[in-house]
Amino acid sequence: MRTRNARFFLSWLLALATVSTAALAIDKVSPGALKAIVADPLVTPVIGAAHGDVTVVEYFDYNCPVCRHLEPQLRRLVLGDPQVRLIRKDWPVFGDASIYAAYCVFAAARAGQYAAAHDALIGSAKDLDSKEDVQQVLRDAGFDLHRIDADIALHESEYAAILARNKREAAELGLRGTPGLIVGNQFAPGGMDAAQLKSLVQRARQGS
């Protein structure tokens, strides 16, 4: 209960900051930093256009309520704009269960089942306060947890390196919590609504 309350309190504070400053809290990412952020290897697949004219990068945590609220906005954007590509960067800031959730999705991605695992966890109606919570959500979605855990055991150092890279990028961007978005070269911490997201895409196309 304490973990859940802390998570929602932090996300609530972030949501408040987003509502009041979304129009102003836009910074630019340098070309060199952006090139490194979107460079391979990417353990999870690119969503949307393989070579779109606007790239959206999301730093997120499966336990983040604001990230869960942002998910449908991102999906609508990708489905409605064939020139947008989305790169998701797992940045588990809410503890061990979040790290395990990221590892599970990496394992699912290796088996070609990324979308099913991501959708199950980001759309979970229950809190993911423990490894067992994550396992139950994935089990209900039809995953074999023995296979998932076996993959993690084999590739944990690789997956840990991916998370370390994402954490380093988030720190270099000055990101203090999830979610964080890069749209083109525009960096915007916090959540946003569909109109704000579309506006950033349009600005990216205009080169502003």
PDB file of C-alpha atoms in Angstrom:
ATOM      1  CA  MET A   1       0.000   0.000   0.000  1.00  0.00           C
ATOM      2  CA  ARG A   2       2.825   2.394   0.892  1.00  0.00           C
ATOM      3  CA  THR A   3       4.531   1.760  -2.463  1.00  0.00           C
ATOM      4  CA  ARG A   4       1.317   2.330  -4.368  1.00  0.00           C
ATOM      5  CA  ASN A   5       0.522   5.548  -2.487  1.00  0.00           C
ATOM      6  CA  ALA A   6       4.022   6.907  -3.057  1.00  0.00           C
ATOM      7  CA  ARG A   7       3.820   6.090  -6.759  1.00  0.00           C
ATOM      8  CA  PHE A   8       0.499   7.809  -7.223  1.00  0.00           C
ATOM      9  CA  PHE A   9       1.582  10.829  -5.171  1.00  0.00           C
ATOM     10  CA  LEU A  10       4.701  11.319  -7.287  1.00  0.00           C
ATOM     11  CA  SER A  11       2.742  10.864 -10.496  1.00  0.00           C
ATOM     12  CA  TRP A  12       0.083  13.286  -9.267  1.00  0.00           C
ATOM     13  CA  LEU A  13       2.724  15.934  -8.657  1.00  0.00           C
ATOM     14  CA  LEU A  14       4.152  15.347 -12.115  1.00  0.00           C
ATOM     15  CA  ALA A  15       0.713  15.578 -13.681  1.00  0.00           C
ATOM     16  CA  LEU A  16       0.078  18.909 -11.963  1.00  0.00           C
ATOM     17  CA  ALA A  17       3.386  20.264 -13.230  1.00  0.00           C
ATOM     18  CA  THR A  18       2.520  19.093 -16.733  1.00  0.00           C
ATOM     19  CA  VAL A  19      -0.883  20.781 -16.746  1.00  0.00           C
ATOM     20  CA  SER A  20       0.565  24.140 -15.719  1.00  0.00           C
ATOM     21  CA  THR A  21       3.779  24.193 -17.743  1.00  0.00           C
ATOM     22  CA  ALA A  22       3.288  21.952 -20.781  1.00  0.00           C
ATOM     23  CA  ALA A  23       3.273  24.896 -23.181  1.00  0.00           C
ATOM     24  CA  LEU A  24       6.538  26.243 -21.748  1.00  0.00           C
ATOM     25  CA  ALA A  25       8.528  23.171 -20.666  1.00  0.00           C
ATOM     26  CA  ILE A  26       9.892  22.418 -24.134  1.00  0.00           C
ATOM     27  CA  ASP A  27      13.638  22.155 -24.578  1.00  0.00           C
ATOM     28  CA  LYS A  28      15.750  21.164 -27.565  1.00  0.00           C
ATOM     29  CA  VAL A  29      17.852  18.018 -27.766  1.00  0.00           C
ATOM     30  CA  SER A  30      21.199  18.436 -29.494  1.00  0.00           C
ATOM     31  CA  PRO A  31      21.719  16.561 -32.781  1.00  0.00           C
ATOM     32  CA  GLY A  32      24.528  14.483 -31.266  1.00  0.00           C
ATOM     33  CA  ALA A  33      22.475  13.450 -28.243  1.00  0.00           C
ATOM     34  CA  LEU A  34      19.449  12.660 -30.400  1.00  0.00           C
ATOM     35  CA  LYS A  35      21.515  10.522 -32.761  1.00  0.00           C
ATOM     36  CA  ALA A  36      22.806   8.451 -29.822  1.00  0.00           C
ATOM     37  CA  ILE A  37      19.321   8.085 -28.309  1.00  0.00           C
ATOM     38  CA  VAL A  38      17.737   6.637 -31.450  1.00  0.00           C
ATOM     39  CA  ALA A  39      20.773   4.566 -32.488  1.00  0.00           C
ATOM     40  CA  ASP A  40      20.735   0.787 -32.485  1.00  0.00           C
ATOM     41  CA  PRO A  41      20.691  -1.490 -30.653  1.00  0.00           C
ATOM     42  CA  LEU A  42      17.081  -1.056 -29.609  1.00  0.00           C
ATOM     43  CA  VAL A  43      15.819  -4.100 -27.745  1.00  0.00           C
ATOM     44  CA  THR A  44      12.157  -3.292 -28.421  1.00  0.00           C
ATOM     45  CA  PRO A  45      10.735  -2.792 -31.918  1.00  0.00           C
ATOM     46  CA  VAL A  46      10.011   0.583 -33.458  1.00  0.00           C
ATOM     47  CA  ILE A  47       6.275   1.260 -33.621  1.00  0.00           C
ATOM     48  CA  GLY A  48       4.685   2.906 -36.643  1.00  0.00           C
ATOM     49  CA  ALA A  49       6.703   4.077 -39.633  1.00  0.00           C
ATOM     50  CA  ALA A  50      10.067   2.382 -40.025  1.00  0.00           C
ATOM     51  CA  HIS A  51      11.534   5.596 -41.462  1.00  0.00           C
ATOM     52  CA  GLY A  52       9.041   8.298 -40.540  1.00  0.00           C
ATOM     53  CA  ASP A  53       9.681  12.015 -40.805  1.00  0.00           C
ATOM     54  CA  VAL A  54       9.055  12.537 -37.066  1.00  0.00           C
ATOM     55  CA  THR A  55      10.441  10.254 -34.359  1.00  0.00           C
ATOM     56  CA  VAL A  56       8.834  10.190 -30.921  1.00  0.00           C
ATOM     57  CA  VAL A  57      10.866   8.743 -28.047  1.00  0.00           C
ATOM     58  CA  GLU A  58       9.094   7.867 -24.801  1.00  0.00           C
ATOM     59  CA  TYR A  59      10.803   7.185 -21.465  1.00  0.00           C
ATOM     60  CA  PHE A  60       8.311   5.308 -19.325  1.00  0.00           C
ATOM     61  CA  ASP A  61       7.668   2.907 -16.456  1.00  0.00           C
ATOM     62  CA  TYR A  62       4.951   0.244 -16.450  1.00  0.00           C
ATOM     63  CA  ASN A  63       4.037   1.294 -12.907  1.00  0.00           C
ATOM     64  CA  CYS A  64       3.579   4.960 -13.831  1.00  0.00           C
ATOM     65  CA  PRO A  65      -0.111   6.046 -13.891  1.00  0.00           C
ATOM     66  CA  VAL A  66       0.699   9.045 -16.088  1.00  0.00           C
ATOM     67  CA  CYS A  67       2.432   6.725 -18.575  1.00  0.00           C
ATOM     68  CA  ARG A  68      -0.674   4.557 -18.655  1.00  0.00           C
ATOM     69  CA  HIS A  69      -2.769   7.644 -19.349  1.00  0.00           C
ATOM     70  CA  LEU A  70      -0.387   8.715 -22.126  1.00  0.00           C
ATOM     71  CA  GLU A  71      -0.395   5.309 -23.854  1.00  0.00           C
ATOM     72  CA  PRO A  72      -3.711   5.740 -25.748  1.00  0.00           C
ATOM     73  CA  GLN A  73      -2.615   9.196 -26.924  1.00  0.00           C
ATOM     74  CA  LEU A  74       0.536   7.717 -28.411  1.00  0.00           C
ATOM     75  CA  ARG A  75      -1.381   4.875 -30.019  1.00  0.00           C
ATOM     76  CA  ARG A  76      -3.850   7.256 -31.649  1.00  0.00           C
ATOM     77  CA  LEU A  77      -0.983   9.392 -32.903  1.00  0.00           C
ATOM     78  CA  VAL A  78       0.814   6.448 -34.525  1.00  0.00           C
ATOM     79  CA  LEU A  79      -2.374   5.006 -36.016  1.00  0.00           C
ATOM     80  CA  GLY A  80      -3.513   8.384 -37.341  1.00  0.00           C
ATOM     81  CA  ASP A  81      -0.193   9.600 -38.720  1.00  0.00           C
ATOM     82  CA  PRO A  82       1.629   7.180 -41.055  1.00  0.00           C
ATOM     83  CA  GLN A  83       4.828   9.250 -40.932  1.00  0.00           C
ATOM     84  CA  VAL A  84       5.398   9.008 -37.175  1.00  0.00           C
ATOM     85  CA  ARG A  85       7.616   6.372 -35.612  1.00  0.00           C
ATOM     86  CA  LEU A  86       7.641   5.651 -31.885  1.00  0.00           C
ATOM     87  CA  ILE A  87      10.603   4.372 -29.892  1.00  0.00           C
ATOM     88  CA  ARG A  88       9.810   3.279 -26.349  1.00  0.00           C
ATOM     89  CA  LYS A  89      12.581   3.444 -23.742  1.00  0.00           C
ATOM     90  CA  ASP A  90      11.968   1.488 -20.548  1.00  0.00           C
ATOM     91  CA  TRP A  91      13.095   3.575 -17.588  1.00  0.00           C
ATOM     92  CA  PRO A  92      11.915   1.693 -14.474  1.00  0.00           C
ATOM     93  CA  VAL A  93      12.004   4.251 -11.668  1.00  0.00           C
ATOM     94  CA  PHE A  94       9.461   2.631  -9.331  1.00  0.00           C
ATOM     95  CA  GLY A  95      11.555  -0.244  -8.025  1.00  0.00           C
ATOM     96  CA  ASP A  96      12.292  -3.920  -8.563  1.00  0.00           C
ATOM     97  CA  ALA A  97       8.865  -4.853  -9.926  1.00  0.00           C
ATOM     98  CA  SER A  98       9.248  -2.241 -12.653  1.00  0.00           C
ATOM     99  CA  ILE A  99      12.688  -3.574 -13.536  1.00  0.00           C
ATOM    100  CA  TYR A 100      11.322  -7.112 -13.728  1.00  0.00           C
ATOM    101  CA  ALA A 101       8.436  -5.918 -15.931  1.00  0.00           C
ATOM    102  CA  ALA A 102      10.936  -4.356 -18.340  1.00  0.00           C
ATOM    103  CA  TYR A 103      12.990  -7.548 -18.434  1.00  0.00           C
ATOM    104  CA  CYS A 104       9.875  -9.596 -19.161  1.00  0.00           C
ATOM    105  CA  VAL A 105       8.962  -7.374 -22.081  1.00  0.00           C
ATOM    106  CA  PHE A 106      12.512  -7.581 -23.428  1.00  0.00           C
ATOM    107  CA  ALA A 107      12.229 -11.374 -23.286  1.00  0.00           C
ATOM    108  CA  ALA A 108       8.859 -11.238 -25.036  1.00  0.00           C
ATOM    109  CA  ALA A 109      10.338  -8.980 -27.717  1.00  0.00           C
ATOM    110  CA  ARG A 110      13.063 -11.531 -28.361  1.00  0.00           C
ATOM    111  CA  ALA A 111      10.300 -14.084 -29.008  1.00  0.00           C
ATOM    112  CA  GLY A 112       8.393 -11.729 -31.316  1.00  0.00           C
ATOM    113  CA  GLN A 113       5.670 -11.024 -28.737  1.00  0.00           C
ATOM    114  CA  TYR A 114       6.515  -7.492 -27.695  1.00  0.00           C
ATOM    115  CA  ALA A 115       3.137  -5.914 -28.403  1.00  0.00           C
ATOM    116  CA  ALA A 116       1.195  -8.491 -26.388  1.00  0.00           C
ATOM    117  CA  ALA A 117       3.446  -8.145 -23.341  1.00  0.00           C
ATOM    118  CA  HIS A 118       3.608  -4.351 -23.501  1.00  0.00           C
ATOM    119  CA  ASP A 119      -0.143  -3.996 -23.934  1.00  0.00           C
ATOM    120  CA  ALA A 120      -0.865  -6.349 -21.025  1.00  0.00           C
ATOM    121  CA  LEU A 121       1.396  -4.498 -18.594  1.00  0.00           C
ATOM    122  CA  ILE A 122       0.733  -0.900 -19.626  1.00  0.00           C
ATOM    123  CA  GLY A 123      -2.994  -1.651 -19.681  1.00  0.00           C
ATOM    124  CA  SER A 124      -3.078  -3.485 -16.374  1.00  0.00           C
ATOM    125  CA  ALA A 125      -5.894  -2.460 -14.070  1.00  0.00           C
ATOM    126  CA  LYS A 126      -3.912  -3.664 -11.061  1.00  0.00           C
ATOM    127  CA  ASP A 127      -0.802  -2.208  -9.493  1.00  0.00           C
ATOM    128  CA  LEU A 128       2.454  -3.997 -10.254  1.00  0.00           C
ATOM    129  CA  ASP A 129       3.923  -3.809  -6.772  1.00  0.00           C
ATOM    130  CA  SER A 130       5.762  -7.139  -6.921  1.00  0.00           C
ATOM    131  CA  LYS A 131       7.301  -9.671  -9.277  1.00  0.00           C
ATOM    132  CA  GLU A 132       4.294 -11.896  -8.635  1.00  0.00           C
ATOM    133  CA  ASP A 133       1.931  -9.122  -9.771  1.00  0.00           C
ATOM    134  CA  VAL A 134       3.833  -8.800 -13.052  1.00  0.00           C
ATOM    135  CA  GLN A 135       3.806 -12.560 -13.531  1.00  0.00           C
ATOM    136  CA  GLN A 136       0.071 -12.784 -12.940  1.00  0.00           C
ATOM    137  CA  VAL A 137      -0.705 -10.106 -15.522  1.00  0.00           C
ATOM    138  CA  LEU A 138       1.475 -11.810 -18.116  1.00  0.00           C
ATOM    139  CA  ARG A 139       0.157 -15.253 -17.237  1.00  0.00           C
ATOM    140  CA  ASP A 140      -3.400 -13.988 -17.730  1.00  0.00           C
ATOM    141  CA  ALA A 141      -2.279 -12.678 -21.140  1.00  0.00           C
ATOM    142  CA  GLY A 142      -1.167 -16.183 -22.123  1.00  0.00           C
ATOM    143  CA  PHE A 143       2.577 -16.001 -21.498  1.00  0.00           C
ATOM    144  CA  ASP A 144       4.662 -18.921 -20.279  1.00  0.00           C
ATOM    145  CA  LEU A 145       6.529 -17.446 -17.315  1.00  0.00           C
ATOM    146  CA  HIS A 146       8.987 -20.335 -17.222  1.00  0.00           C
ATOM    147  CA  ARG A 147      10.141 -19.389 -20.722  1.00  0.00           C
ATOM    148  CA  ILE A 148      10.202 -15.687 -19.839  1.00  0.00           C
ATOM    149  CA  ASP A 149      12.301 -16.265 -16.730  1.00  0.00           C
ATOM    150  CA  ALA A 150      14.620 -18.642 -18.569  1.00  0.00           C
ATOM    151  CA  ASP A 151      15.272 -15.965 -21.176  1.00  0.00           C
ATOM    152  CA  ILE A 152      15.937 -13.370 -18.480  1.00  0.00           C
ATOM    153  CA  ALA A 153      18.426 -15.701 -16.805  1.00  0.00           C
ATOM    154  CA  LEU A 154      20.308 -16.038 -20.090  1.00  0.00           C
ATOM    155  CA  HIS A 155      20.254 -12.382 -21.106  1.00  0.00           C
ATOM    156  CA  GLU A 156      19.993 -10.417 -17.854  1.00  0.00           C
ATOM    157  CA  SER A 157      23.331  -8.648 -18.313  1.00  0.00           C
ATOM    158  CA  GLU A 158      22.259  -7.488 -21.780  1.00  0.00           C
ATOM    159  CA  TYR A 159      18.896  -6.273 -20.491  1.00  0.00           C
ATOM    160  CA  ALA A 160      20.536  -4.516 -17.535  1.00  0.00           C
ATOM    161  CA  ALA A 161      22.836  -2.703 -19.969  1.00  0.00           C
ATOM    162  CA  ILE A 162      19.826  -1.475 -21.951  1.00  0.00           C
ATOM    163  CA  LEU A 163      18.232  -0.095 -18.791  1.00  0.00           C
ATOM    164  CA  ALA A 164      21.535   1.505 -17.795  1.00  0.00           C
ATOM    165  CA  ARG A 165      21.709   3.204 -21.189  1.00  0.00           C
ATOM    166  CA  ASN A 166      18.154   4.488 -20.843  1.00  0.00           C
ATOM    167  CA  LYS A 167      18.852   5.721 -17.313  1.00  0.00           C
ATOM    168  CA  ARG A 168      21.978   7.540 -18.507  1.00  0.00           C
ATOM    169  CA  GLU A 169      20.055   9.183 -21.344  1.00  0.00           C
ATOM    170  CA  ALA A 170      17.288  10.267 -18.968  1.00  0.00           C
ATOM    171  CA  ALA A 171      19.852  11.810 -16.627  1.00  0.00           C
ATOM    172  CA  GLU A 172      21.557  13.647 -19.483  1.00  0.00           C
ATOM    173  CA  LEU A 173      18.188  15.028 -20.561  1.00  0.00           C
ATOM    174  CA  GLY A 174      17.493  16.191 -17.008  1.00  0.00           C
ATOM    175  CA  LEU A 175      14.431  13.964 -16.751  1.00  0.00           C
ATOM    176  CA  ARG A 176      13.311  13.589 -13.130  1.00  0.00           C
ATOM    177  CA  GLY A 177      10.430  11.181 -13.560  1.00  0.00           C
ATOM    178  CA  THR A 178       8.268   9.356 -16.042  1.00  0.00           C
ATOM    179  CA  PRO A 179       7.003   9.935 -18.617  1.00  0.00           C
ATOM    180  CA  GLY A 180       9.378  11.943 -20.763  1.00  0.00           C
ATOM    181  CA  LEU A 181       8.927  12.540 -24.471  1.00  0.00           C
ATOM    182  CA  ILE A 182      11.171  13.630 -27.301  1.00  0.00           C
ATOM    183  CA  VAL A 183       9.244  14.680 -30.413  1.00  0.00           C
ATOM    184  CA  GLY A 184      11.638  15.419 -33.228  1.00  0.00           C
ATOM    185  CA  ASN A 185      14.265  17.343 -31.311  1.00  0.00           C
ATOM    186  CA  GLN A 186      11.825  18.741 -28.730  1.00  0.00           C
ATOM    187  CA  PHE A 187      12.075  17.402 -25.201  1.00  0.00           C
ATOM    188  CA  ALA A 188       8.937  17.572 -23.059  1.00  0.00           C
ATOM    189  CA  PRO A 189       8.878  16.001 -19.574  1.00  0.00           C
ATOM    190  CA  GLY A 190       5.534  14.866 -18.204  1.00  0.00           C
ATOM    191  CA  GLY A 191       2.271  13.767 -19.725  1.00  0.00           C
ATOM    192  CA  MET A 192       0.240  15.598 -22.325  1.00  0.00           C
ATOM    193  CA  ASP A 193      -3.041  15.346 -24.161  1.00  0.00           C
ATOM    194  CA  ALA A 194      -3.607  14.457 -27.795  1.00  0.00           C
ATOM    195  CA  ALA A 195      -3.739  18.072 -28.965  1.00  0.00           C
ATOM    196  CA  GLN A 196      -0.409  18.935 -27.330  1.00  0.00           C
ATOM    197  CA  LEU A 197       1.187  15.828 -28.795  1.00  0.00           C
ATOM    198  CA  LYS A 198      -0.044  16.645 -32.311  1.00  0.00           C
ATOM    199  CA  SER A 199       1.149  20.214 -31.906  1.00  0.00           C
ATOM    200  CA  LEU A 200       4.674  19.011 -31.100  1.00  0.00           C
ATOM    201  CA  VAL A 201       4.641  16.750 -34.160  1.00  0.00           C
ATOM    202  CA  GLN A 202       3.575  19.672 -36.339  1.00  0.00           C
ATOM    203  CA  ARG A 203       6.302  21.875 -34.871  1.00  0.00           C
ATOM    204  CA  ALA A 204       8.834  19.155 -35.528  1.00  0.00           C
ATOM    205  CA  ARG A 205       7.790  19.041 -39.197  1.00  0.00           C
ATOM    206  CA  GLN A 206       8.086  22.793 -39.450  1.00  0.00           C
ATOM    207  CA  GLY A 207      11.564  22.664 -37.948  1.00  0.00           C
ATOM    208  CA  SER A 208      10.644  24.951 -35.062  1.00  0.00           C
TER     209      SER A 208
END
